[in-house]
Coordinates of C-alpha atoms in Angstrom, one line a residue:
X1 CA 2.2 -2.5 24.3
X2 CA 5.5 -3.5 25.9
X3 CA 8.5 -1.2 26.5
X4 CA 11.8 -2.3 28.0
X5 CA 14.8 -0.2 29.0
X6 CA 18.2 -1.4 29.9
X7 CA 21.0 0.7 31.5
X8 CA 24.5 -0.7 31.5
X9 CA 28.0 0.5 32.4
X10 CA 30.3 -2.1 30.7
X11 CA 33.5 -0.1 31.5
X12 CA 34.3 2.0 34.5
X13 CA 37.9 3.0 35.0
X14 CA 39.7 5.9 36.6
X15 CA 39.6 8.2 33.6
X16 CA 37.2 6.4 31.3
X17 CA 33.6 5.1 31.4
X18 CA 31.2 3.6 28.9
X19 CA 27.5 3.9 29.5
X20 CA 24.8 2.2 27.4
X21 CA 21.0 2.8 27.4
X22 CA 18.9 0.4 25.3
X23 CA 15.2 1.0 24.7
X24 CA 12.9 -1.5 22.9
X25 CA 9.2 -1.4 22.4
X26 CA 6.4 -3.1 20.5
X27 CA 2.6 -2.5 20.1
X28 CA -0.1 -4.9 19.0
X29 CA -3.6 -3.6 18.3
X30 CA -6.9 -4.9 16.9
X31 CA -10.0 -3.1 15.8
X32 CA -12.8 -4.5 18.0
X33 CA -15.7 -2.6 16.6
X34 CA -16.6 0.4 14.4
X35 CA -19.4 2.9 14.4
X36 CA -22.8 1.6 13.4
X37 CA -21.3 -1.9 13.3
X38 CA -19.8 -1.3 9.9
X39 CA -17.1 -3.9 8.9
X40 CA -14.5 -1.4 7.8
X41 CA -13.7 2.3 7.6
X42 CA -11.5 4.2 5.2
X43 CA -9.2 6.3 7.4
X44 CA -7.6 7.9 4.3
X45 CA -8.0 7.8 0.6
X46 CA -4.7 8.6 -1.1
X47 CA -3.7 9.6 -4.6
X48 CA -3.8 6.7 -7.1
X49 CA -6.7 5.1 -5.3
X50 CA -4.7 3.8 -2.4
X51 CA -6.4 3.4 0.9
X52 CA -5.6 3.2 4.6
X53 CA -8.3 1.1 6.3
X54 CA -9.5 0.1 9.7
X55 CA -11.2 -3.2 9.5
X56 CA -12.9 -5.1 12.4
X57 CA -10.7 -8.0 13.6
X58 CA -7.5 -6.6 12.0
X59 CA -4.8 -4.3 13.2
X60 CA -5.4 -0.6 12.7
X61 CA -3.6 0.6 9.5
X62 CA -4.2 -1.8 6.6
X63 CA -3.0 -0.6 3.2
X64 CA -5.3 -1.4 0.4
X65 CA -4.7 -1.3 -3.4
X66 CA -4.3 -3.5 -6.5
X67 CA -2.7 -6.9 -6.3
X68 CA -1.9 -9.9 -8.5
X69 CA -3.3 -13.3 -8.8
X70 CA -1.0 -15.9 -7.2
X71 CA 0.0 -19.5 -7.8
X72 CA 0.9 -21.3 -4.6
X73 CA 3.5 -24.1 -4.2
X74 CA 0.9 -26.7 -5.1
X75 CA 0.2 -25.1 -8.4
X76 CA -3.2 -23.8 -7.4
X77 CA -4.5 -20.3 -7.9
X78 CA -4.4 -18.2 -4.8
X79 CA -5.5 -14.6 -4.7
X80 CA -4.5 -13.7 -1.1
X81 CA -0.8 -12.9 -1.8
X82 CA 0.6 -16.4 -1.1
X83 CA 2.9 -18.0 -3.6
X84 CA 4.2 -16.3 -6.8
X85 CA 2.5 -13.8 -9.1
X86 CA 0.7 -15.3 -12.1
X87 CA 1.7 -14.5 -15.6
X88 CA -0.6 -15.2 -18.6
X89 CA 0.4 -17.0 -21.8
X90 CA 1.7 -13.8 -23.3
X91 CA 3.9 -12.9 -20.3
X92 CA 1.7 -10.2 -18.8
X93 CA 0.9 -10.2 -15.1
X94 CA -2.6 -11.2 -14.1
X95 CA -4.2 -8.7 -11.7
X96 CA -6.6 -9.8 -9.0
X97 CA -10.3 -9.3 -9.7
X98 CA -10.5 -7.5 -6.4
X99 CA -9.9 -3.8 -7.1
X100 CA -8.7 -3.3 -3.6
X101 CA -6.8 -6.0 -1.7
X102 CA -4.9 -5.9 1.6
X103 CA -1.3 -5.3 0.4
X104 CA 0.4 -3.9 3.5
X105 CA 0.3 -3.0 7.2
X106 CA 1.8 0.1 8.5
X107 CA 2.4 -1.3 12.0
X108 CA 6.1 -2.1 12.8
X109 CA 7.0 -5.4 14.5
X110 CA 9.1 -3.5 17.0
X111 CA 11.2 -0.3 17.3
X112 CA 14.0 0.8 19.6
X113 CA 17.3 2.5 20.0
X114 CA 20.7 2.3 21.7
X115 CA 22.4 5.3 23.2
X116 CA 26.2 5.1 23.9
X117 CA 28.2 7.6 25.9
X118 CA 32.0 7.4 26.3
X119 CA 33.6 9.6 29.0
X120 CA 37.3 10.3 29.0
X121 CA 38.6 12.9 31.5
X122 CA 36.8 16.1 30.4
X123 CA 35.6 14.7 27.1
X124 CA 32.3 12.9 26.3
X125 CA 31.2 11.3 23.1
X126 CA 27.6 10.3 22.7
X127 CA 25.8 8.7 19.8
X128 CA 22.3 7.3 19.3
X129 CA 21.4 4.5 16.9
X130 CA 17.7 4.4 16.1
X131 CA 15.9 1.6 14.4
X132 CA 12.5 0.2 13.4
X133 CA 11.7 -3.3 12.2
X134 CA 8.7 -4.2 10.0
X135 CA 5.7 -2.3 8.8
X136 CA 5.1 -1.4 5.2
X137 CA 5.0 1.7 3.1
X138 CA 3.5 2.3 -0.4
X139 CA 5.7 4.6 -2.6
X140 CA 3.8 6.7 -5.0
X141 CA 7.1 8.1 -6.1
X142 CA 8.4 4.7 -7.2
X143 CA 5.0 3.8 -8.9
X144 CA 4.8 7.1 -10.8
X145 CA 8.5 7.0 -11.4
X146 CA 8.1 3.6 -13.1
X147 CA 5.4 5.1 -15.4
X148 CA 8.1 7.4 -16.8
X149 CA 10.8 4.8 -17.0
X150 CA 12.9 6.4 -14.1
X151 CA 13.1 3.4 -11.7
X152 CA 15.8 0.7 -11.7
X153 CA 13.7 -2.2 -13.0
X154 CA 12.6 -0.3 -16.1
X155 CA 16.1 -0.5 -17.5
X156 CA 19.0 -2.9 -17.7
X157 CA 19.4 -6.0 -19.8
X158 CA 17.3 -9.1 -20.2
X159 CA 18.2 -12.8 -20.4
X160 CA 19.4 -12.2 -24.0
X161 CA 21.9 -9.6 -22.9
X162 CA 19.9 -7.0 -24.7
X163 CA 18.3 -3.8 -23.2
X164 CA 14.8 -4.5 -21.9
X165 CA 13.5 -1.5 -23.9
X166 CA 14.7 -2.8 -27.2
X167 CA 12.1 -4.3 -29.6
X168 CA 11.3 -8.0 -29.3
X169 CA 12.5 -8.4 -32.9
X170 CA 15.9 -7.2 -31.7
X171 CA 16.1 -9.5 -28.7
X172 CA 14.8 -7.0 -26.3
X173 CA 11.8 -7.1 -23.9
X174 CA 11.1 -7.3 -20.2
X175 CA 10.5 -10.5 -18.3
X176 CA 7.8 -10.2 -15.7
X177 CA 9.0 -12.0 -12.5
X178 CA 6.2 -14.5 -12.1
X179 CA 5.0 -18.1 -12.9
X180 CA 2.6 -19.5 -15.4
X181 CA -0.6 -21.4 -14.4
X182 CA 1.3 -24.7 -14.1
X183 CA 3.7 -23.2 -11.6
X184 CA 6.7 -22.9 -14.0
X185 CA 8.8 -19.7 -14.2
X186 CA 7.5 -17.2 -16.7
X187 CA 9.8 -17.2 -19.8
X188 CA 7.9 -14.9 -22.2
X189 CA 9.3 -11.4 -22.7
X190 CA 7.0 -8.4 -22.9
X191 CA 7.5 -5.7 -25.5
X192 CA 8.6 -2.5 -23.7
X193 CA 10.0 -0.6 -26.7
X194 CA 7.6 2.3 -27.0
X195 CA 6.1 4.2 -24.1
X196 CA 3.5 5.7 -26.4
X197 CA 2.9 2.8 -28.7
X198 CA 0.7 -0.4 -28.7
X199 CA 0.4 -3.7 -30.6
X200 CA -1.9 -6.7 -30.9
X201 CA -0.7 -9.4 -28.6
X202 CA -2.7 -12.7 -28.6
X203 CA -5.6 -10.9 -30.2
X204 CA -5.6 -8.1 -27.5
X205 CA -4.3 -4.6 -28.0
X206 CA -1.4 -4.1 -25.5
X207 CA 0.6 -1.0 -24.6
X208 CA 4.3 -1.3 -25.4
X209 CA 5.1 -0.3 -21.9
X210 CA 4.4 -2.6 -18.9
X211 CA 5.6 -0.7 -15.8
X212 CA 3.6 1.0 -13.0
X213 CA 0.1 0.4 -11.7
X214 CA -1.0 2.8 -14.5
X215 CA -0.2 0.1 -16.9
X216 CA 0.2 -3.7 -16.1
X217 CA 1.8 -3.8 -12.6
X218 CA -0.1 -3.9 -9.4
X219 CA 0.4 -1.4 -6.6
X220 CA 1.7 -4.3 -4.5
X221 CA 4.9 -4.0 -6.5
X222 CA 5.6 -0.7 -4.9
X223 CA 4.9 -1.7 -1.2
X224 CA 8.2 -1.8 0.7
X225 CA 9.4 -2.6 4.2
X226 CA 9.5 0.5 6.3
X227 CA 12.4 -0.9 8.4
X228 CA 15.4 1.3 9.0
X229 CA 18.6 1.7 11.1
X230 CA 19.9 5.2 11.6
X231 CA 22.7 7.0 13.3
X232 CA 20.3 9.5 14.6
X233 CA 22.5 11.8 16.7
X234 CA 26.2 12.4 17.7
X235 CA 27.5 14.8 20.3
X236 CA 31.1 15.5 21.2
X237 CA 31.4 17.6 24.4
X238 CA 34.3 19.2 26.2
X239 CA 33.8 20.3 29.8
X240 CA 36.2 23.0 30.8
X241 CA 38.5 21.9 33.7
X242 CA 38.1 23.7 37.0
X243 CA 41.6 25.2 36.6
X244 CA 40.3 27.3 33.6
X245 CA 37.2 28.4 35.5
X246 CA 39.1 29.6 38.6
X247 CA 38.9 33.2 37.5
X248 CA 35.1 33.1 36.8
X249 CA 33.6 33.1 40.3
X250 CA 29.9 33.0 39.2
X251 CA 30.3 30.1 36.8
X252 CA 30.3 26.5 38.0
X253 CA 30.9 24.9 34.7
X254 CA 31.0 25.4 30.9
X255 CA 30.4 22.6 28.3
X256 CA 31.2 23.1 24.7
X257 CA 29.5 20.6 22.3
X258 CA 29.6 19.8 18.6
X259 CA 26.3 18.1 17.5
X260 CA 25.0 16.3 14.4
X261 CA 21.6 14.7 13.6
X262 CA 20.5 12.3 10.8
X263 CA 24.2 11.7 9.9
X264 CA 23.9 8.2 8.4
X265 CA 21.0 6.1 7.2
X266 CA 22.7 2.7 7.8
X267 CA 20.0 0.4 6.4
X268 CA 16.6 0.7 4.6
X269 CA 14.5 -1.1 2.0
X270 CA 12.6 1.8 0.4
X271 CA 14.5 2.9 -2.7
X272 CA 15.6 6.5 -3.2
X273 CA 13.9 7.9 0.0
X274 CA 13.9 7.7 3.8
X275 CA 11.1 5.4 5.1
X276 CA 10.2 8.2 7.6
X277 CA 9.7 10.7 4.8
X278 CA 6.1 10.0 4.0
X279 CA 3.7 12.8 3.6
X280 CA 3.5 15.9 5.9
X281 CA 1.3 15.4 8.9
X282 CA -0.1 18.8 8.1
X283 CA -1.5 17.5 4.8
X284 CA -5.1 17.0 4.1
X285 CA -4.9 13.4 5.2
X286 CA -4.4 14.3 8.8
X287 CA -2.1 12.8 11.4
X288 CA -3.7 9.3 11.3
X289 CA -3.6 9.2 7.5
X290 CA 0.0 10.3 7.1
X291 CA 1.5 6.9 7.7
X292 CA 2.3 4.1 5.2
X293 CA 2.1 6.4 2.1
X294 CA 5.3 8.0 0.6
X295 CA 4.9 10.8 -1.9
X296 CA 7.1 13.7 -3.0
X297 CA 9.8 12.9 -0.4
X298 CA 12.6 15.4 -0.1
X299 CA 16.2 14.3 0.7
X300 CA 16.9 14.0 4.4
X301 CA 18.8 17.0 5.9
X302 CA 21.9 16.4 8.0
X303 CA 22.0 19.1 10.7
X304 CA 25.1 20.3 12.6
X305 CA 25.3 22.5 15.6
X306 CA 27.5 24.0 18.3
X307 CA 26.2 24.3 21.8
X308 CA 27.5 26.3 24.8
X309 CA 26.1 25.2 28.2
X310 CA 26.9 27.4 31.2
X311 CA 26.2 26.3 34.8
X312 CA 25.7 28.9 37.4

């Protein structure tokens, strides 16, 4: 692990100063061995058959679930997540024969923060920007939401300008974003007109609903970057001037502050939820198993406060 801290004072004037504190850190880990020389160990088994795994020779915290078959840039089949997902002749995605594949890693590339403080006479404004880059999270909310037609990609219009849930006969249908075995973009629309219906497609009975890992998508579809940038905290403080405190002999100073936390989620990749809102650490998965899996996330709370600090 590496952690670096930088303290700066870019501006220092008679009545105004600007202080910056920057913190940056990263950690790299590798599983060297496991009990009884076993090759891998399941740290947590989540709902929907997702797993958090420790495997010898890899970093601790591999996400395992269902994945697609892939066609690489040379037009060759590749099942390790390189290239583009393979679609069959009827436009449906081809899932990997491995029931559990490595589809994510919970470890961030790096994380850090920048704390700025501006002092002007008896006023001080402080704000903290917090960030994390890299690492992945699987969203059960998005996966299950897709199974009910609640996510963004289960709606909208197709290349015909018709709603994706309209029947194929009416110009509707959903286009799976993949390529055919020859490496060409998939152009065959899937019938997504009836969540409870089915039809014979190429001699195979297919559900008329393609979305979510409960149907024809892989869990890989619902693995997102856990990166974020946040305005974590803001404080505005007024320190009472000595002239006001003259009549209070026992008091050396009084600071009045307005505070706020989690005020702005500036950037994220995970839809409809905060990447930090996974599952409670107090859950049955335990502290080690509460990472990389997002389920039942509540909206983030902004908190506001007023502080009084008295110095004696």
